[in-house]
Amino acid sequence: MVKYFEPDSQWVDPEIKFIVISNNKTSLWYYEHVRSSWDKYAPKFKKSRFEATVPNTIKEHSRIVDLNFFNKAPMQEMTVWRSFSETEKAVWYSHARLWKRCVETNKSLIIVEHDCLLEYTLSKNLLCVHDMVCLSRWTNGNNKPRWVPAAAAAYYITPPIAKILLERVPTPIVYNVDGWIHKVCAQRGDFKLNVARQCDLNPKIGNTIKHPPNDINTKFL
């Protein structure tokens, strides 16, 4: 969705919201690792941390946004239906709560997960042409690496897009939140994969998301 240029007087830099688990050493390590890159390439943008949903706060946050989960559908390397992990559900709630905030405040946002590095200068010209811009990538493959959109890692949204993300969530949900963000961006926005990237996994630090093994459930096959 390309939007019309607005007069300079109407443009306000969107606030950058980092999704961080404040009492989690792993989440804080990645946030501290990437934070300086955002200070370097987006020095004039207001930045703040946003407390992520975790399994223990799903019940509380489900009163803020109502999400209906089914089983996770087969896709890519996963060949069978399986249950969502509690951390996968929590990621959905973290993003959906920010979509709701964007709608309620009527202010655009840049939503950033705690492990995303900024590698290119953010500017009005980069963002204002579209109502949504997915800014991040991850590298897939070792011998012939290629860039793949990491849609949920860092993305810019305006209130109209936030409303679409929030009100048209698939019911029931059958895939992770990055799949939904990618789908909306493909239809309504643009991808700028040279802007940011998910940083490499530090094996000593680990990650905060649990992806359970594929559970064959014959009821859904």
JSON list of C-alpha atoms in Angstrom, two decimals:
[
{"chain": "A", "resi": 1, "resn": "MET", "atom": "CA", "xyz": [0.00, 0.00, 0.00]},
{"chain": "A", "resi": 2, "resn": "VAL", "atom": "CA", "xyz": [1.72, 3.16, -1.20]},
{"chain": "A", "resi": 3, "resn": "LYS", "atom": "CA", "xyz": [0.53, 6.27, 0.56]},
{"chain": "A", "resi": 4, "resn": "TYR", "atom": "CA", "xyz": [0.63, 9.83, -0.60]},
{"chain": "A", "resi": 5, "resn": "PHE", "atom": "CA", "xyz": [3.42, 12.05, 0.64]},
{"chain": "A", "resi": 6, "resn": "GLU", "atom": "CA", "xyz": [2.34, 14.29, 3.45]},
{"chain": "A", "resi": 7, "resn": "PRO", "atom": "CA", "xyz": [3.55, 17.85, 3.97]},
{"chain": "A", "resi": 8, "resn": "ASP", "atom": "CA", "xyz": [6.75, 18.00, 5.99]},
{"chain": "A", "resi": 9, "resn": "SER", "atom": "CA", "xyz": [4.90, 19.77, 8.78]},
{"chain": "A", "resi": 10, "resn": "GLN", "atom": "CA", "xyz": [2.70, 16.68, 9.32]},
{"chain": "A", "resi": 11, "resn": "TRP", "atom": "CA", "xyz": [5.48, 14.11, 9.54]},
{"chain": "A", "resi": 12, "resn": "VAL", "atom": "CA", "xyz": [6.44, 12.95, 13.02]},
{"chain": "A", "resi": 13, "resn": "ASP", "atom": "CA", "xyz": [9.20, 10.37, 13.47]},
{"chain": "A", "resi": 14, "resn": "PRO", "atom": "CA", "xyz": [7.61, 7.18, 14.80]},
{"chain": "A", "resi": 15, "resn": "GLU", "atom": "CA", "xyz": [8.69, 5.99, 18.22]},
{"chain": "A", "resi": 16, "resn": "ILE", "atom": "CA", "xyz": [10.81, 2.83, 18.28]},
{"chain": "A", "resi": 17, "resn": "LYS", "atom": "CA", "xyz": [9.49, 0.20, 20.67]},
{"chain": "A", "resi": 18, "resn": "PHE", "atom": "CA", "xyz": [11.84, -2.62, 21.68]},
{"chain": "A", "resi": 19, "resn": "ILE", "atom": "CA", "xyz": [10.08, -5.78, 22.85]},
{"chain": "A", "resi": 20, "resn": "VAL", "atom": "CA", "xyz": [12.14, -6.91, 25.84]},
{"chain": "A", "resi": 21, "resn": "ILE", "atom": "CA", "xyz": [11.64, -9.26, 28.80]},
{"chain": "A", "resi": 22, "resn": "SER", "atom": "CA", "xyz": [13.02, -7.16, 31.61]},
{"chain": "A", "resi": 23, "resn": "ASN", "atom": "CA", "xyz": [13.71, -9.99, 34.08]},
{"chain": "A", "resi": 24, "resn": "ASN", "atom": "CA", "xyz": [15.22, -12.36, 31.54]},
{"chain": "A", "resi": 25, "resn": "LYS", "atom": "CA", "xyz": [19.01, -12.43, 31.14]},
{"chain": "A", "resi": 26, "resn": "THR", "atom": "CA", "xyz": [18.84, -13.79, 27.60]},
{"chain": "A", "resi": 27, "resn": "SER", "atom": "CA", "xyz": [16.46, -11.10, 26.36]},
{"chain": "A", "resi": 28, "resn": "LEU", "atom": "CA", "xyz": [18.46, -8.36, 28.08]},
{"chain": "A", "resi": 29, "resn": "TRP", "atom": "CA", "xyz": [21.73, -9.65, 26.61]},
{"chain": "A", "resi": 30, "resn": "TYR", "atom": "CA", "xyz": [20.44, -9.39, 23.05]},
{"chain": "A", "resi": 31, "resn": "TYR", "atom": "CA", "xyz": [18.83, -6.01, 23.71]},
{"chain": "A", "resi": 32, "resn": "GLU", "atom": "CA", "xyz": [22.11, -4.60, 25.05]},
{"chain": "A", "resi": 33, "resn": "HIS", "atom": "CA", "xyz": [23.93, -6.17, 22.09]},
{"chain": "A", "resi": 34, "resn": "VAL", "atom": "CA", "xyz": [21.78, -4.42, 19.43]},
{"chain": "A", "resi": 35, "resn": "ARG", "atom": "CA", "xyz": [20.84, -1.19, 21.19]},
{"chain": "A", "resi": 36, "resn": "SER", "atom": "CA", "xyz": [23.90, 0.80, 20.10]},
{"chain": "A", "resi": 37, "resn": "SER", "atom": "CA", "xyz": [23.15, 0.11, 16.43]},
{"chain": "A", "resi": 38, "resn": "TRP", "atom": "CA", "xyz": [19.77, 1.83, 16.79]},
{"chain": "A", "resi": 39, "resn": "ASP", "atom": "CA", "xyz": [21.36, 4.76, 18.59]},
{"chain": "A", "resi": 40, "resn": "LYS", "atom": "CA", "xyz": [23.89, 5.04, 15.75]},
{"chain": "A", "resi": 41, "resn": "TYR", "atom": "CA", "xyz": [21.56, 4.80, 12.75]},
{"chain": "A", "resi": 42, "resn": "ALA", "atom": "CA", "xyz": [18.40, 6.29, 14.27]},
{"chain": "A", "resi": 43, "resn": "PRO", "atom": "CA", "xyz": [19.78, 8.90, 16.67]},
{"chain": "A", "resi": 44, "resn": "LYS", "atom": "CA", "xyz": [16.81, 11.30, 16.49]},
{"chain": "A", "resi": 45, "resn": "PHE", "atom": "CA", "xyz": [14.09, 8.72, 16.99]},
{"chain": "A", "resi": 46, "resn": "LYS", "atom": "CA", "xyz": [12.53, 8.35, 20.43]},
{"chain": "A", "resi": 47, "resn": "LYS", "atom": "CA", "xyz": [13.16, 4.85, 21.79]},
{"chain": "A", "resi": 48, "resn": "SER", "atom": "CA", "xyz": [11.72, 2.91, 24.68]},
{"chain": "A", "resi": 49, "resn": "ARG", "atom": "CA", "xyz": [11.38, -0.63, 25.94]},
{"chain": "A", "resi": 50, "resn": "PHE", "atom": "CA", "xyz": [8.07, -2.45, 25.85]},
{"chain": "A", "resi": 51, "resn": "GLU", "atom": "CA", "xyz": [7.53, -5.26, 28.31]},
{"chain": "A", "resi": 52, "resn": "ALA", "atom": "CA", "xyz": [7.00, -8.49, 26.40]},
{"chain": "A", "resi": 53, "resn": "THR", "atom": "CA", "xyz": [4.25, -10.93, 27.14]},
{"chain": "A", "resi": 54, "resn": "VAL", "atom": "CA", "xyz": [5.58, -14.13, 28.71]},
{"chain": "A", "resi": 55, "resn": "PRO", "atom": "CA", "xyz": [3.70, -17.38, 29.46]},
{"chain": "A", "resi": 56, "resn": "ASN", "atom": "CA", "xyz": [2.86, -16.20, 32.97]},
{"chain": "A", "resi": 57, "resn": "THR", "atom": "CA", "xyz": [1.23, -12.99, 31.68]},
{"chain": "A", "resi": 58, "resn": "ILE", "atom": "CA", "xyz": [-0.74, -14.46, 28.76]},
{"chain": "A", "resi": 59, "resn": "LYS", "atom": "CA", "xyz": [-3.94, -14.66, 30.81]},
{"chain": "A", "resi": 60, "resn": "GLU", "atom": "CA", "xyz": [-3.59, -11.03, 31.88]},
{"chain": "A", "resi": 61, "resn": "HIS", "atom": "CA", "xyz": [-2.78, -9.78, 28.38]},
{"chain": "A", "resi": 62, "resn": "SER", "atom": "CA", "xyz": [-5.58, -11.81, 26.79]},
{"chain": "A", "resi": 63, "resn": "ARG", "atom": "CA", "xyz": [-7.91, -9.26, 28.38]},
{"chain": "A", "resi": 64, "resn": "ILE", "atom": "CA", "xyz": [-6.17, -6.56, 26.32]},
{"chain": "A", "resi": 65, "resn": "VAL", "atom": "CA", "xyz": [-6.26, -8.40, 22.99]},
{"chain": "A", "resi": 66, "resn": "ASP", "atom": "CA", "xyz": [-8.35, -11.47, 22.27]},
{"chain": "A", "resi": 67, "resn": "LEU", "atom": "CA", "xyz": [-6.47, -14.14, 20.31]},
{"chain": "A", "resi": 68, "resn": "ASN", "atom": "CA", "xyz": [-7.87, -17.53, 19.40]},
{"chain": "A", "resi": 69, "resn": "PHE", "atom": "CA", "xyz": [-5.29, -20.28, 18.81]},
{"chain": "A", "resi": 70, "resn": "PHE", "atom": "CA", "xyz": [-5.79, -23.60, 17.04]},
{"chain": "A", "resi": 71, "resn": "ASN", "atom": "CA", "xyz": [-2.94, -26.01, 16.26]},
{"chain": "A", "resi": 72, "resn": "LYS", "atom": "CA", "xyz": [0.03, -24.83, 14.23]},
{"chain": "A", "resi": 73, "resn": "ALA", "atom": "CA", "xyz": [-0.27, -25.75, 10.56]},
{"chain": "A", "resi": 74, "resn": "PRO", "atom": "CA", "xyz": [2.44, -27.63, 8.61]},
{"chain": "A", "resi": 75, "resn": "MET", "atom": "CA", "xyz": [4.86, -25.31, 6.80]},
{"chain": "A", "resi": 76, "resn": "GLN", "atom": "CA", "xyz": [8.47, -25.40, 5.58]},
{"chain": "A", "resi": 77, "resn": "GLU", "atom": "CA", "xyz": [10.40, -28.02, 7.58]},
{"chain": "A", "resi": 78, "resn": "MET", "atom": "CA", "xyz": [7.43, -28.81, 9.81]},
{"chain": "A", "resi": 79, "resn": "THR", "atom": "CA", "xyz": [5.38, -31.54, 8.15]},
{"chain": "A", "resi": 80, "resn": "VAL", "atom": "CA", "xyz": [2.66, -32.15, 10.72]},
{"chain": "A", "resi": 81, "resn": "TRP", "atom": "CA", "xyz": [0.23, -30.18, 12.86]},
{"chain": "A", "resi": 82, "resn": "ARG", "atom": "CA", "xyz": [1.37, -29.46, 16.40]},
{"chain": "A", "resi": 83, "resn": "SER", "atom": "CA", "xyz": [0.40, -27.37, 19.38]},
{"chain": "A", "resi": 84, "resn": "PHE", "atom": "CA", "xyz": [1.69, -23.82, 19.80]},
{"chain": "A", "resi": 85, "resn": "SER", "atom": "CA", "xyz": [4.22, -23.45, 22.59]},
{"chain": "A", "resi": 86, "resn": "GLU", "atom": "CA", "xyz": [3.35, -20.97, 25.31]},
{"chain": "A", "resi": 87, "resn": "THR", "atom": "CA", "xyz": [6.28, -18.76, 24.23]},
{"chain": "A", "resi": 88, "resn": "GLU", "atom": "CA", "xyz": [5.03, -18.73, 20.62]},
{"chain": "A", "resi": 89, "resn": "LYS", "atom": "CA", "xyz": [1.66, -17.56, 21.90]},
{"chain": "A", "resi": 90, "resn": "ALA", "atom": "CA", "xyz": [3.36, -14.95, 24.07]},
{"chain": "A", "resi": 91, "resn": "VAL", "atom": "CA", "xyz": [5.13, -13.45, 21.03]},
{"chain": "A", "resi": 92, "resn": "TRP", "atom": "CA", "xyz": [1.74, -13.02, 19.35]},
{"chain": "A", "resi": 93, "resn": "TYR", "atom": "CA", "xyz": [0.44, -11.11, 22.37]},
{"chain": "A", "resi": 94, "resn": "SER", "atom": "CA", "xyz": [3.52, -8.87, 22.55]},
{"chain": "A", "resi": 95, "resn": "HIS", "atom": "CA", "xyz": [3.07, -7.70, 18.97]},
{"chain": "A", "resi": 96, "resn": "ALA", "atom": "CA", "xyz": [-0.74, -7.48, 19.11]},
{"chain": "A", "resi": 97, "resn": "ARG", "atom": "CA", "xyz": [-0.61, -5.28, 22.22]},
{"chain": "A", "resi": 98, "resn": "LEU", "atom": "CA", "xyz": [1.61, -2.84, 20.31]},
{"chain": "A", "resi": 99, "resn": "TRP", "atom": "CA", "xyz": [-0.75, -2.86, 17.33]},
{"chain": "A", "resi": 100, "resn": "LYS", "atom": "CA", "xyz": [-3.54, -1.92, 19.71]},
{"chain": "A", "resi": 101, "resn": "ARG", "atom": "CA", "xyz": [-1.43, 0.87, 21.21]},
{"chain": "A", "resi": 102, "resn": "CYS", "atom": "CA", "xyz": [-0.71, 2.20, 17.71]},
{"chain": "A", "resi": 103, "resn": "VAL", "atom": "CA", "xyz": [-4.43, 2.33, 16.96]},
{"chain": "A", "resi": 104, "resn": "GLU", "atom": "CA", "xyz": [-5.41, 3.88, 20.29]},
{"chain": "A", "resi": 105, "resn": "THR", "atom": "CA", "xyz": [-2.73, 6.59, 20.23]},
{"chain": "A", "resi": 106, "resn": "ASN", "atom": "CA", "xyz": [-3.11, 7.16, 16.47]},
{"chain": "A", "resi": 107, "resn": "LYS", "atom": "CA", "xyz": [0.68, 7.34, 16.21]},
{"chain": "A", "resi": 108, "resn": "SER", "atom": "CA", "xyz": [2.95, 5.30, 13.95]},
{"chain": "A", "resi": 109, "resn": "LEU", "atom": "CA", "xyz": [5.44, 2.88, 15.50]},
{"chain": "A", "resi": 110, "resn": "ILE", "atom": "CA", "xyz": [8.57, 0.96, 14.66]},
{"chain": "A", "resi": 111, "resn": "ILE", "atom": "CA", "xyz": [8.35, -2.37, 16.47]},
{"chain": "A", "resi": 112, "resn": "VAL", "atom": "CA", "xyz": [11.66, -4.12, 17.12]},
{"chain": "A", "resi": 113, "resn": "GLU", "atom": "CA", "xyz": [12.37, -7.48, 18.70]},
{"chain": "A", "resi": 114, "resn": "HIS", "atom": "CA", "xyz": [15.24, -7.63, 21.16]},
{"chain": "A", "resi": 115, "resn": "ASP", "atom": "CA", "xyz": [17.70, -9.35, 18.78]},
{"chain": "A", "resi": 116, "resn": "CYS", "atom": "CA", "xyz": [17.54, -7.09, 15.72]},
{"chain": "A", "resi": 117, "resn": "LEU", "atom": "CA", "xyz": [20.52, -5.02, 14.56]},
{"chain": "A", "resi": 118, "resn": "LEU", "atom": "CA", "xyz": [20.04, -1.80, 12.57]},
{"chain": "A", "resi": 119, "resn": "GLU", "atom": "CA", "xyz": [22.55, -1.46, 9.72]},
{"chain": "A", "resi": 120, "resn": "TYR", "atom": "CA", "xyz": [21.20, 1.46, 7.68]},
{"chain": "A", "resi": 121, "resn": "THR", "atom": "CA", "xyz": [20.16, 4.99, 8.55]},
{"chain": "A", "resi": 122, "resn": "LEU", "atom": "CA", "xyz": [16.46, 5.39, 9.27]},
{"chain": "A", "resi": 123, "resn": "SER", "atom": "CA", "xyz": [14.88, 8.42, 7.68]},
{"chain": "A", "resi": 124, "resn": "LYS", "atom": "CA", "xyz": [11.54, 9.87, 6.70]},
{"chain": "A", "resi": 125, "resn": "ASN", "atom": "CA", "xyz": [12.22, 9.12, 3.03]},
{"chain": "A", "resi": 126, "resn": "LEU", "atom": "CA", "xyz": [12.71, 5.45, 3.80]},
{"chain": "A", "resi": 127, "resn": "LEU", "atom": "CA", "xyz": [9.48, 5.12, 5.75]},
{"chain": "A", "resi": 128, "resn": "CYS", "atom": "CA", "xyz": [6.90, 7.62, 4.59]},
{"chain": "A", "resi": 129, "resn": "VAL", "atom": "CA", "xyz": [6.17, 6.22, 1.12]},
{"chain": "A", "resi": 130, "resn": "HIS", "atom": "CA", "xyz": [4.35, 3.19, 2.55]},
{"chain": "A", "resi": 131, "resn": "ASP", "atom": "CA", "xyz": [1.98, 2.56, 5.43]},
{"chain": "A", "resi": 132, "resn": "MET", "atom": "CA", "xyz": [4.05, -0.48, 6.42]},
{"chain": "A", "resi": 133, "resn": "VAL", "atom": "CA", "xyz": [7.71, -1.36, 5.91]},
{"chain": "A", "resi": 134, "resn": "CYS", "atom": "CA", "xyz": [9.35, -4.59, 7.07]},
{"chain": "A", "resi": 135, "resn": "LEU", "atom": "CA", "xyz": [12.95, -3.66, 7.75]},
{"chain": "A", "resi": 136, "resn": "SER", "atom": "CA", "xyz": [14.77, -6.84, 8.72]},
{"chain": "A", "resi": 137, "resn": "ARG", "atom": "CA", "xyz": [16.19, -10.03, 7.26]},
{"chain": "A", "resi": 138, "resn": "TRP", "atom": "CA", "xyz": [17.90, -13.18, 8.36]},
{"chain": "A", "resi": 139, "resn": "THR", "atom": "CA", "xyz": [20.48, -15.15, 6.39]},
{"chain": "A", "resi": 140, "resn": "ASN", "atom": "CA", "xyz": [19.35, -18.57, 5.22]},
{"chain": "A", "resi": 141, "resn": "GLY", "atom": "CA", "xyz": [21.88, -21.17, 4.10]},
{"chain": "A", "resi": 142, "resn": "ASN", "atom": "CA", "xyz": [25.61, -21.64, 4.57]},
{"chain": "A", "resi": 143, "resn": "ASN", "atom": "CA", "xyz": [27.04, -22.48, 1.14]},
{"chain": "A", "resi": 144, "resn": "LYS", "atom": "CA", "xyz": [24.87, -20.05, -0.81]},
{"chain": "A", "resi": 145, "resn": "PRO", "atom": "CA", "xyz": [23.40, -17.70, 1.80]},
{"chain": "A", "resi": 146, "resn": "ARG", "atom": "CA", "xyz": [20.38, -15.68, 0.79]},
{"chain": "A", "resi": 147, "resn": "TRP", "atom": "CA", "xyz": [18.40, -12.95, 2.46]},
{"chain": "A", "resi": 148, "resn": "VAL", "atom": "CA", "xyz": [14.98, -13.90, 3.77]},
{"chain": "A", "resi": 149, "resn": "PRO", "atom": "CA", "xyz": [12.54, -11.41, 5.32]},
{"chain": "A", "resi": 150, "resn": "ALA", "atom": "CA", "xyz": [12.41, -11.55, 9.10]},
{"chain": "A", "resi": 151, "resn": "ALA", "atom": "CA", "xyz": [9.10, -9.73, 9.10]},
{"chain": "A", "resi": 152, "resn": "ALA", "atom": "CA", "xyz": [8.51, -9.53, 12.85]},
{"chain": "A", "resi": 153, "resn": "ALA", "atom": "CA", "xyz": [12.07, -8.55, 13.80]},
{"chain": "A", "resi": 154, "resn": "ALA", "atom": "CA", "xyz": [11.68, -4.86, 12.89]},
{"chain": "A", "resi": 155, "resn": "TYR", "atom": "CA", "xyz": [8.82, -3.17, 11.06]},
{"chain": "A", "resi": 156, "resn": "TYR", "atom": "CA", "xyz": [7.19, 0.22, 10.66]},
{"chain": "A", "resi": 157, "resn": "ILE", "atom": "CA", "xyz": [3.40, 0.56, 10.86]},
{"chain": "A", "resi": 158, "resn": "THR", "atom": "CA", "xyz": [0.92, 3.38, 10.65]},
{"chain": "A", "resi": 159, "resn": "PRO", "atom": "CA", "xyz": [-2.40, 3.29, 12.56]},
{"chain": "A", "resi": 160, "resn": "PRO", "atom": "CA", "xyz": [-4.40, 2.09, 9.49]},
{"chain": "A", "resi": 161, "resn": "ILE", "atom": "CA", "xyz": [-2.07, -0.90, 9.15]},
{"chain": "A", "resi": 162, "resn": "ALA", "atom": "CA", "xyz": [-2.13, -1.56, 12.89]},
{"chain": "A", "resi": 163, "resn": "LYS", "atom": "CA", "xyz": [-5.91, -1.73, 12.65]},
{"chain": "A", "resi": 164, "resn": "ILE", "atom": "CA", "xyz": [-5.68, -4.29, 9.84]},
{"chain": "A", "resi": 165, "resn": "LEU", "atom": "CA", "xyz": [-3.13, -6.36, 11.76]},
{"chain": "A", "resi": 166, "resn": "LEU", "atom": "CA", "xyz": [-5.33, -6.32, 14.84]},
{"chain": "A", "resi": 167, "resn": "GLU", "atom": "CA", "xyz": [-8.82, -6.68, 13.42]},
{"chain": "A", "resi": 168, "resn": "ARG", "atom": "CA", "xyz": [-8.11, -9.19, 10.65]},
{"chain": "A", "resi": 169, "resn": "VAL", "atom": "CA", "xyz": [-6.03, -11.67, 12.61]},
{"chain": "A", "resi": 170, "resn": "PRO", "atom": "CA", "xyz": [-6.83, -15.16, 11.26]},
{"chain": "A", "resi": 171, "resn": "THR", "atom": "CA", "xyz": [-9.38, -16.91, 13.47]},
{"chain": "A", "resi": 172, "resn": "PRO", "atom": "CA", "xyz": [-8.34, -19.36, 14.65]},
{"chain": "A", "resi": 173, "resn": "ILE", "atom": "CA", "xyz": [-4.60, -18.68, 14.48]},
{"chain": "A", "resi": 174, "resn": "VAL", "atom": "CA", "xyz": [-2.62, -21.47, 12.81]},
{"chain": "A", "resi": 175, "resn": "TYR", "atom": "CA", "xyz": [0.84, -19.94, 12.30]},
{"chain": "A", "resi": 176, "resn": "ASN", "atom": "CA", "xyz": [3.34, -17.76, 14.16]},
{"chain": "A", "resi": 177, "resn": "VAL", "atom": "CA", "xyz": [3.02, -13.99, 14.27]},
{"chain": "A", "resi": 178, "resn": "ASP", "atom": "CA", "xyz": [5.85, -13.39, 11.79]},
{"chain": "A", "resi": 179, "resn": "GLY", "atom": "CA", "xyz": [3.80, -15.18, 9.14]},
{"chain": "A", "resi": 180, "resn": "TRP", "atom": "CA", "xyz": [0.87, -12.80, 9.67]},
{"chain": "A", "resi": 181, "resn": "ILE", "atom": "CA", "xyz": [3.09, -9.72, 9.63]},
{"chain": "A", "resi": 182, "resn": "HIS", "atom": "CA", "xyz": [4.78, -10.95, 6.44]},
{"chain": "A", "resi": 183, "resn": "LYS", "atom": "CA", "xyz": [1.42, -11.54, 4.76]},
{"chain": "A", "resi": 184, "resn": "VAL", "atom": "CA", "xyz": [0.09, -8.07, 5.55]},
{"chain": "A", "resi": 185, "resn": "CYS", "atom": "CA", "xyz": [3.33, -6.41, 4.48]},
{"chain": "A", "resi": 186, "resn": "ALA", "atom": "CA", "xyz": [3.32, -8.32, 1.17]},
{"chain": "A", "resi": 187, "resn": "GLN", "atom": "CA", "xyz": [-0.20, -7.06, 0.48]},
{"chain": "A", "resi": 188, "resn": "ARG", "atom": "CA", "xyz": [-0.06, -3.57, 1.96]},
{"chain": "A", "resi": 189, "resn": "GLY", "atom": "CA", "xyz": [3.53, -2.49, 2.40]},
{"chain": "A", "resi": 190, "resn": "ASP", "atom": "CA", "xyz": [7.12, -2.96, 1.30]},
{"chain": "A", "resi": 191, "resn": "PHE", "atom": "CA", "xyz": [10.23, -4.91, 2.30]},
{"chain": "A", "resi": 192, "resn": "LYS", "atom": "CA", "xyz": [13.58, -3.16, 2.81]},
{"chain": "A", "resi": 193, "resn": "LEU", "atom": "CA", "xyz": [15.87, -6.07, 3.61]},
{"chain": "A", "resi": 194, "resn": "ASN", "atom": "CA", "xyz": [19.11, -4.07, 3.64]},
{"chain": "A", "resi": 195, "resn": "VAL", "atom": "CA", "xyz": [18.09, -2.00, 6.67]},
{"chain": "A", "resi": 196, "resn": "ALA", "atom": "CA", "xyz": [18.32, -4.42, 9.59]},
{"chain": "A", "resi": 197, "resn": "ARG", "atom": "CA", "xyz": [18.98, -8.06, 10.40]},
{"chain": "A", "resi": 198, "resn": "GLN", "atom": "CA", "xyz": [18.38, -10.52, 13.16]},
{"chain": "A", "resi": 199, "resn": "CYS", "atom": "CA", "xyz": [21.69, -11.03, 14.90]},
{"chain": "A", "resi": 200, "resn": "ASP", "atom": "CA", "xyz": [23.22, -14.49, 14.96]},
{"chain": "A", "resi": 201, "resn": "LEU", "atom": "CA", "xyz": [22.24, -16.81, 17.75]},
{"chain": "A", "resi": 202, "resn": "ASN", "atom": "CA", "xyz": [24.78, -16.86, 20.55]},
{"chain": "A", "resi": 203, "resn": "PRO", "atom": "CA", "xyz": [24.87, -20.55, 21.59]},
{"chain": "A", "resi": 204, "resn": "LYS", "atom": "CA", "xyz": [26.12, -19.60, 25.06]},
{"chain": "A", "resi": 205, "resn": "ILE", "atom": "CA", "xyz": [23.16, -17.26, 25.54]},
{"chain": "A", "resi": 206, "resn": "GLY", "atom": "CA", "xyz": [20.45, -19.24, 23.78]},
{"chain": "A", "resi": 207, "resn": "ASN", "atom": "CA", "xyz": [17.08, -17.76, 22.91]},
{"chain": "A", "resi": 208, "resn": "THR", "atom": "CA", "xyz": [13.81, -16.97, 24.61]},
{"chain": "A", "resi": 209, "resn": "ILE", "atom": "CA", "xyz": [11.43, -18.85, 22.30]},
{"chain": "A", "resi": 210, "resn": "LYS", "atom": "CA", "xyz": [10.66, -22.53, 22.69]},
{"chain": "A", "resi": 211, "resn": "HIS", "atom": "CA", "xyz": [9.71, -24.30, 19.45]},
{"chain": "A", "resi": 212, "resn": "PRO", "atom": "CA", "xyz": [8.54, -27.77, 20.48]},
{"chain": "A", "resi": 213, "resn": "PRO", "atom": "CA", "xyz": [9.19, -30.86, 18.35]},
{"chain": "A", "resi": 214, "resn": "ASN", "atom": "CA", "xyz": [6.63, -31.74, 15.71]},
{"chain": "A", "resi": 215, "resn": "ASP", "atom": "CA", "xyz": [3.82, -33.66, 17.35]},
{"chain": "A", "resi": 216, "resn": "ILE", "atom": "CA", "xyz": [1.86, -35.91, 15.02]},
{"chain": "A", "resi": 217, "resn": "ASN", "atom": "CA", "xyz": [-1.82, -35.49, 15.77]},
{"chain": "A", "resi": 218, "resn": "THR", "atom": "CA", "xyz": [-3.85, -37.83, 13.61]},
{"chain": "A", "resi": 219, "resn": "LYS", "atom": "CA", "xyz": [-7.01, -35.88, 14.32]},
{"chain": "A", "resi": 220, "resn": "PHE", "atom": "CA", "xyz": [-5.76, -33.10, 12.05]},
{"chain": "A", "resi": 221, "resn": "LEU", "atom": "CA", "xyz": [-3.96, -35.13, 9.36]}
]
